[in-house]
Short mmCIF file of C-alpha atoms in Angstrom, two decimals:
data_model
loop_
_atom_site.label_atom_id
_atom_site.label_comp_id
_atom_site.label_asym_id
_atom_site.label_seq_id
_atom_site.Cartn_x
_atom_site.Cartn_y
_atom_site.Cartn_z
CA UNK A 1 46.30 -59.92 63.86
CA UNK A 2 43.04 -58.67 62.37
CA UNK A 3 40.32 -60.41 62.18
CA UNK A 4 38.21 -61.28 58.72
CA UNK A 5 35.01 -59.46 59.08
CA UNK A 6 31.80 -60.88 56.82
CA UNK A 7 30.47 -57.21 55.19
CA UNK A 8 27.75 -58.89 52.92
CA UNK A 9 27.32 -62.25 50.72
CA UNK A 10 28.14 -61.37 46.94
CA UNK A 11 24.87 -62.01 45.62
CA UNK A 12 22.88 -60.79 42.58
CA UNK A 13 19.24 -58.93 42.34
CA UNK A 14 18.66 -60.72 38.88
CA UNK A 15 20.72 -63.76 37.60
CA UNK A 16 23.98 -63.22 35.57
CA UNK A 17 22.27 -63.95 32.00
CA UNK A 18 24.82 -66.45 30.17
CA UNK A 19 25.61 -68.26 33.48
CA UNK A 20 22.55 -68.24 35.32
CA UNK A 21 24.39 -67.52 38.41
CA UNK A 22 22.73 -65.28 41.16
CA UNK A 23 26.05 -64.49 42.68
CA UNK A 24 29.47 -63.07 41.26
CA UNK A 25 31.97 -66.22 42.01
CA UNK A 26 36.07 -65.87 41.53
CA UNK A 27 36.02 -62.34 42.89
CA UNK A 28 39.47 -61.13 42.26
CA UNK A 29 39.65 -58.01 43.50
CA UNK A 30 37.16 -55.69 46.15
CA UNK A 31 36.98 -51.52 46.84
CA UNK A 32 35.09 -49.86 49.42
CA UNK A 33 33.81 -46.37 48.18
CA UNK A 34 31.62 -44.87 51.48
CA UNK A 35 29.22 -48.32 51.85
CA UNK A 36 29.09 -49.46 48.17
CA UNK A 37 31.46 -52.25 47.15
CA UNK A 38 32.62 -52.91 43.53
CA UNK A 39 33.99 -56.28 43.40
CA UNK A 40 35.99 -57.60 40.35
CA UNK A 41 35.85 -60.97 39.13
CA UNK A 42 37.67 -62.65 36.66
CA UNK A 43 35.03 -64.49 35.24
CA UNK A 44 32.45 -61.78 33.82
CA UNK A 45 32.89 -59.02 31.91
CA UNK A 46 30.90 -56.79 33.96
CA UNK A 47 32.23 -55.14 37.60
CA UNK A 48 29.92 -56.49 40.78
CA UNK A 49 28.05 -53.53 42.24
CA UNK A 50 27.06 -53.62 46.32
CA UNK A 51 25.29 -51.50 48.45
CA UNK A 52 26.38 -52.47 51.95
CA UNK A 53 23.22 -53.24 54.71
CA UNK A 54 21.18 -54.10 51.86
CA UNK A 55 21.74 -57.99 50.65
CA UNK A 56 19.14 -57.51 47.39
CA UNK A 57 21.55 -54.74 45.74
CA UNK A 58 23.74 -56.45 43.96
CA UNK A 59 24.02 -56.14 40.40
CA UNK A 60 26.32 -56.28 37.20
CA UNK A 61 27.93 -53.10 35.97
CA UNK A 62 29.55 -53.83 32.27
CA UNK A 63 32.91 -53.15 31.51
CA UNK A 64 33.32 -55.19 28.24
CA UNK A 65 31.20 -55.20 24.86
CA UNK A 66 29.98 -58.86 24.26
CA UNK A 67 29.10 -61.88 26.20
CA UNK A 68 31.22 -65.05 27.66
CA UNK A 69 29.98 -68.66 26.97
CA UNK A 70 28.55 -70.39 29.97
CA UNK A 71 30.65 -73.39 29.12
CA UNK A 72 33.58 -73.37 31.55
CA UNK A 73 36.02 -74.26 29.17
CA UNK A 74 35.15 -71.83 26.84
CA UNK A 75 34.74 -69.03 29.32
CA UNK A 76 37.87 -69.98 30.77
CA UNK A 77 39.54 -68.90 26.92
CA UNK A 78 37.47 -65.90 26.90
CA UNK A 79 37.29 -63.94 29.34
CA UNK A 80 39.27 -60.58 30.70
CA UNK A 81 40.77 -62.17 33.77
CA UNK A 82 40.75 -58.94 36.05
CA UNK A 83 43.44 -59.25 38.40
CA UNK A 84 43.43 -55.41 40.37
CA UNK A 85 41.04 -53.03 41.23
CA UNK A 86 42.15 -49.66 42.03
CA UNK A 87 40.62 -46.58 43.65
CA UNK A 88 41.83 -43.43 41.71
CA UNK A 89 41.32 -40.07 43.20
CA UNK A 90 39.45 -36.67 41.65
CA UNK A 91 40.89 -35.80 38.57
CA UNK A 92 40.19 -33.59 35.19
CA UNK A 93 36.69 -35.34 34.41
CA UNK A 94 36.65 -37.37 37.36
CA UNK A 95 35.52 -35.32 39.70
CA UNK A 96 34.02 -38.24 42.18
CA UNK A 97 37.45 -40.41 41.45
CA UNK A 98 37.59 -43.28 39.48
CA UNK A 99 38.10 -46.85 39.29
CA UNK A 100 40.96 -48.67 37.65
CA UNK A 101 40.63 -52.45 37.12
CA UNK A 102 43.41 -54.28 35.44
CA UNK A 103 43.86 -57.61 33.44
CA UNK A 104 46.01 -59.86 34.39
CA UNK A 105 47.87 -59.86 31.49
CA UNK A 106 48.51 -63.94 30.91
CA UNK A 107 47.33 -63.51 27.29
CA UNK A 108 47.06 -61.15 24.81
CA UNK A 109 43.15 -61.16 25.29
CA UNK A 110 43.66 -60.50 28.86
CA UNK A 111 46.15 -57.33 28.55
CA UNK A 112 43.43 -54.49 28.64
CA UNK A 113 41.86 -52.64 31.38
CA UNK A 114 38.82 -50.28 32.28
CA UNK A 115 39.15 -46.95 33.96
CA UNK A 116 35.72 -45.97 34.99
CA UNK A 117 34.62 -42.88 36.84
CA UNK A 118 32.24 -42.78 39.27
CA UNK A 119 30.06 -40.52 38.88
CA UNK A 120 26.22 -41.91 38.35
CA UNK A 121 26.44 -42.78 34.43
CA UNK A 122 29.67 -42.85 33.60
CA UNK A 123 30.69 -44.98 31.00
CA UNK A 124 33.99 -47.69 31.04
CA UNK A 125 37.09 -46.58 29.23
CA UNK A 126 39.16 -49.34 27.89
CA UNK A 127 42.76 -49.48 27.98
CA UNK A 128 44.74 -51.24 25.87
CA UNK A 129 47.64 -52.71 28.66
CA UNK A 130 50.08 -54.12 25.87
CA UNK A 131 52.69 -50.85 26.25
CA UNK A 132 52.68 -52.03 30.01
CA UNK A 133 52.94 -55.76 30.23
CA UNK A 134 55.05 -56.20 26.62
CA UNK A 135 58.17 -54.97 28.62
CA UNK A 136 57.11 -57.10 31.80
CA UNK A 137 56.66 -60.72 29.45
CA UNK A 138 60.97 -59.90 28.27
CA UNK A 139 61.51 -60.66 32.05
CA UNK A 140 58.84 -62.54 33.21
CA UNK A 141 57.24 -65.63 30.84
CA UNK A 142 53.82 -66.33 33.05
CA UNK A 143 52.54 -62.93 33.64
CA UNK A 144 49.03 -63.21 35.55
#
């Protein structure tokens, strides 16, 4: 049995703005690309960005147009609940792979993704998940 290993703490350079947090919290999904981590959580609309060996890296990469309320209710409601983060290999305008993160599909809010290369610059592609997870809710009522 393998042993958890602490790489780094999750924390933030600057503050998240509408939370104040200095840390990405509910971190739903992690990828390790050389010694940079991208860390999904399901509480921001941005991707968590971490440079391993260097604890004042971290930052916010956004994924989603707009901001969540800081109220936990209300940013419970709102936001895209990503569930899976996925390491894609080169492909036609890839060319340094990409990143797939998925929602997790429990509402209709929360059935779109983001496929973002990762290439220095690139920009987040949503994707609408509905074709996917519309088949999935006939067999399954709680998706998430």
């Amino acid at each position: 049995m393998s042993e958890p290993k602490l790489l780094r703490r999750l924390t933030l350079a600057a503050p998240e703005p509408a939370s104040g947090r200095a840390h990405v919290s509910a971190a739903s999904a992690l990828v390790r690309v050389a010694e940079r981590l991208y860390v999904a959580a399901d509480d921001e609309l941005q991707l968590g960005v971490f440079e391993l060996g260097d604890e004042r890296s971290g930052r916010l990469l956004p994924l989603f147009d707009g901001e969540l309320p800081a109220d936990v209710a209300a940013r419970k409601a709102a936001k895209p609940d990503l569930e899976t983060l996925a390491l894609l290999p080169a492909m036609p305008g890839y060319a340094a792979g990409t990143l797939l993160a998925l929602g997790s599909g429990s509402t209709e809010r929360r059935q779109r993704g983001v496929l973002l290369g990762l290439e220095e610059g690139a920009r987040p592609q949503p994707i609408d998940l509905s074709p996917l997870y519309s088949p999935l809710r006939r067999d399954f009522a709680d998706l998430n």
